[in-house]
């Protein structure tokens, strides 16, 4: 409950990681009062010059909902970015590794 109104919001992120070194496309979604709010962008390393890449674009809907939601979503994005940097640099502890990626393979059985 980001804004303390007694109603919970939802948020999730997903990443589309291409083959090779190209930056990943990342999206953070929030559901607030039957509205969708999103941050879209890229995270990773530019394969041409090995500079870090971060594009972070907030939907205009964040401005209508207030600073609390934008701050919450921005922190979630930044936490993931920092985790990804540590992953790229092979600096994650075993506990940190499990924060965003499962280390357990899942097998789905036919119905």
Coordinates of C-alpha atoms in Angstrom, one line a residue:
X1 CA 0.0 0.0 0.0
X2 CA 2.3 2.7 -1.3
X3 CA 0.0 5.7 -0.5
X4 CA -1.5 4.4 2.7
X5 CA -5.1 4.4 1.5
X6 CA -5.8 0.9 2.6
X7 CA -5.7 -0.6 -0.9
X8 CA -2.7 -2.6 -2.1
X9 CA -1.0 -2.0 -5.4
X10 CA 0.8 -4.6 -7.5
X11 CA 4.1 -4.2 -9.3
X12 CA 6.2 -6.5 -11.4
X13 CA 9.1 -6.3 -13.8
X14 CA 10.1 -8.3 -16.8
X15 CA 13.2 -8.4 -18.9
X16 CA 13.7 -9.4 -22.5
X17 CA 17.3 -10.4 -22.8
X18 CA 18.7 -10.8 -26.3
X19 CA 21.5 -13.1 -27.3
X20 CA 24.9 -11.7 -27.0
X21 CA 25.9 -8.5 -25.2
X22 CA 23.1 -6.2 -26.3
X23 CA 21.2 -4.4 -23.5
X24 CA 18.0 -5.9 -22.2
X25 CA 14.6 -4.4 -22.7
X26 CA 13.0 -3.9 -19.3
X27 CA 9.5 -3.0 -18.2
X28 CA 8.2 -2.3 -14.7
X29 CA 4.4 -2.3 -14.4
X30 CA 2.3 -1.1 -11.5
X31 CA -1.5 -1.4 -11.1
X32 CA -3.0 1.4 -9.1
X33 CA -6.7 2.0 -8.8
X34 CA -7.5 0.0 -12.0
X35 CA -4.8 2.0 -13.9
X36 CA -1.5 0.7 -15.3
X37 CA 1.7 2.7 -14.8
X38 CA 4.9 1.7 -16.5
X39 CA 8.6 2.4 -16.7
X40 CA 10.1 1.3 -19.9
X41 CA 13.7 1.2 -21.0
X42 CA 16.9 -0.7 -21.4
X43 CA 19.6 -1.9 -19.1
X44 CA 23.0 -3.5 -19.8
X45 CA 26.2 -2.9 -21.7
X46 CA 26.6 -1.4 -25.2
X47 CA 28.6 -4.1 -27.2
X48 CA 30.3 -1.4 -29.3
X49 CA 32.1 0.5 -26.6
X50 CA 31.2 -1.4 -23.4
X51 CA 29.6 1.6 -21.8
X52 CA 26.7 1.0 -19.4
X53 CA 23.3 1.6 -20.9
X54 CA 20.3 2.8 -19.0
X55 CA 17.2 4.2 -20.6
X56 CA 14.4 4.8 -18.1
X57 CA 11.2 6.4 -19.3
X58 CA 8.2 7.0 -17.0
X59 CA 4.6 6.9 -18.4
X60 CA 2.8 10.2 -18.1
X61 CA 0.3 8.4 -15.8
X62 CA 2.8 8.6 -13.0
X63 CA 2.5 12.4 -12.9
X64 CA -1.3 12.1 -12.4
X65 CA -0.9 9.5 -9.5
X66 CA 1.6 11.4 -7.4
X67 CA 5.2 11.3 -6.3
X68 CA 4.8 8.3 -4.0
X69 CA 4.1 5.9 -6.8
X70 CA 6.9 7.3 -9.0
X71 CA 9.4 7.1 -6.2
X72 CA 8.4 3.6 -5.3
X73 CA 8.7 2.4 -8.9
X74 CA 11.9 4.3 -9.5
X75 CA 13.5 2.6 -6.5
X76 CA 12.4 -0.9 -7.7
X77 CA 13.9 -0.1 -11.1
X78 CA 17.2 1.1 -9.5
X79 CA 17.4 -1.9 -7.2
X80 CA 17.1 -4.2 -10.3
X81 CA 19.6 -2.1 -12.3
X82 CA 22.1 -2.4 -9.4
X83 CA 21.5 -6.1 -9.1
X84 CA 22.0 -6.5 -12.9
X85 CA 25.4 -4.6 -12.7
X86 CA 26.6 -6.9 -10.0
X87 CA 25.4 -9.9 -12.1
X88 CA 27.4 -8.6 -15.2
X89 CA 30.5 -8.1 -13.0
X90 CA 30.1 -11.5 -11.3
X91 CA 29.8 -9.8 -7.9
X92 CA 26.6 -11.4 -6.6
X93 CA 26.5 -13.4 -3.4
X94 CA 24.4 -16.6 -3.5
X95 CA 21.6 -14.9 -1.6
X96 CA 21.6 -11.9 -4.0
X97 CA 21.5 -14.2 -7.0
X98 CA 18.2 -15.5 -5.9
X99 CA 16.5 -12.1 -5.6
X100 CA 15.5 -11.8 -9.3
X101 CA 16.2 -15.2 -10.9
X102 CA 15.2 -18.6 -9.9
X103 CA 18.0 -21.1 -9.6
X104 CA 15.6 -24.0 -9.7
X105 CA 14.5 -25.6 -12.9
X106 CA 10.7 -26.0 -13.2
X107 CA 9.2 -28.9 -15.2
X108 CA 5.7 -28.6 -16.3
X109 CA 3.7 -31.8 -16.7
X110 CA 0.9 -32.0 -19.3
X111 CA -2.6 -31.8 -18.0

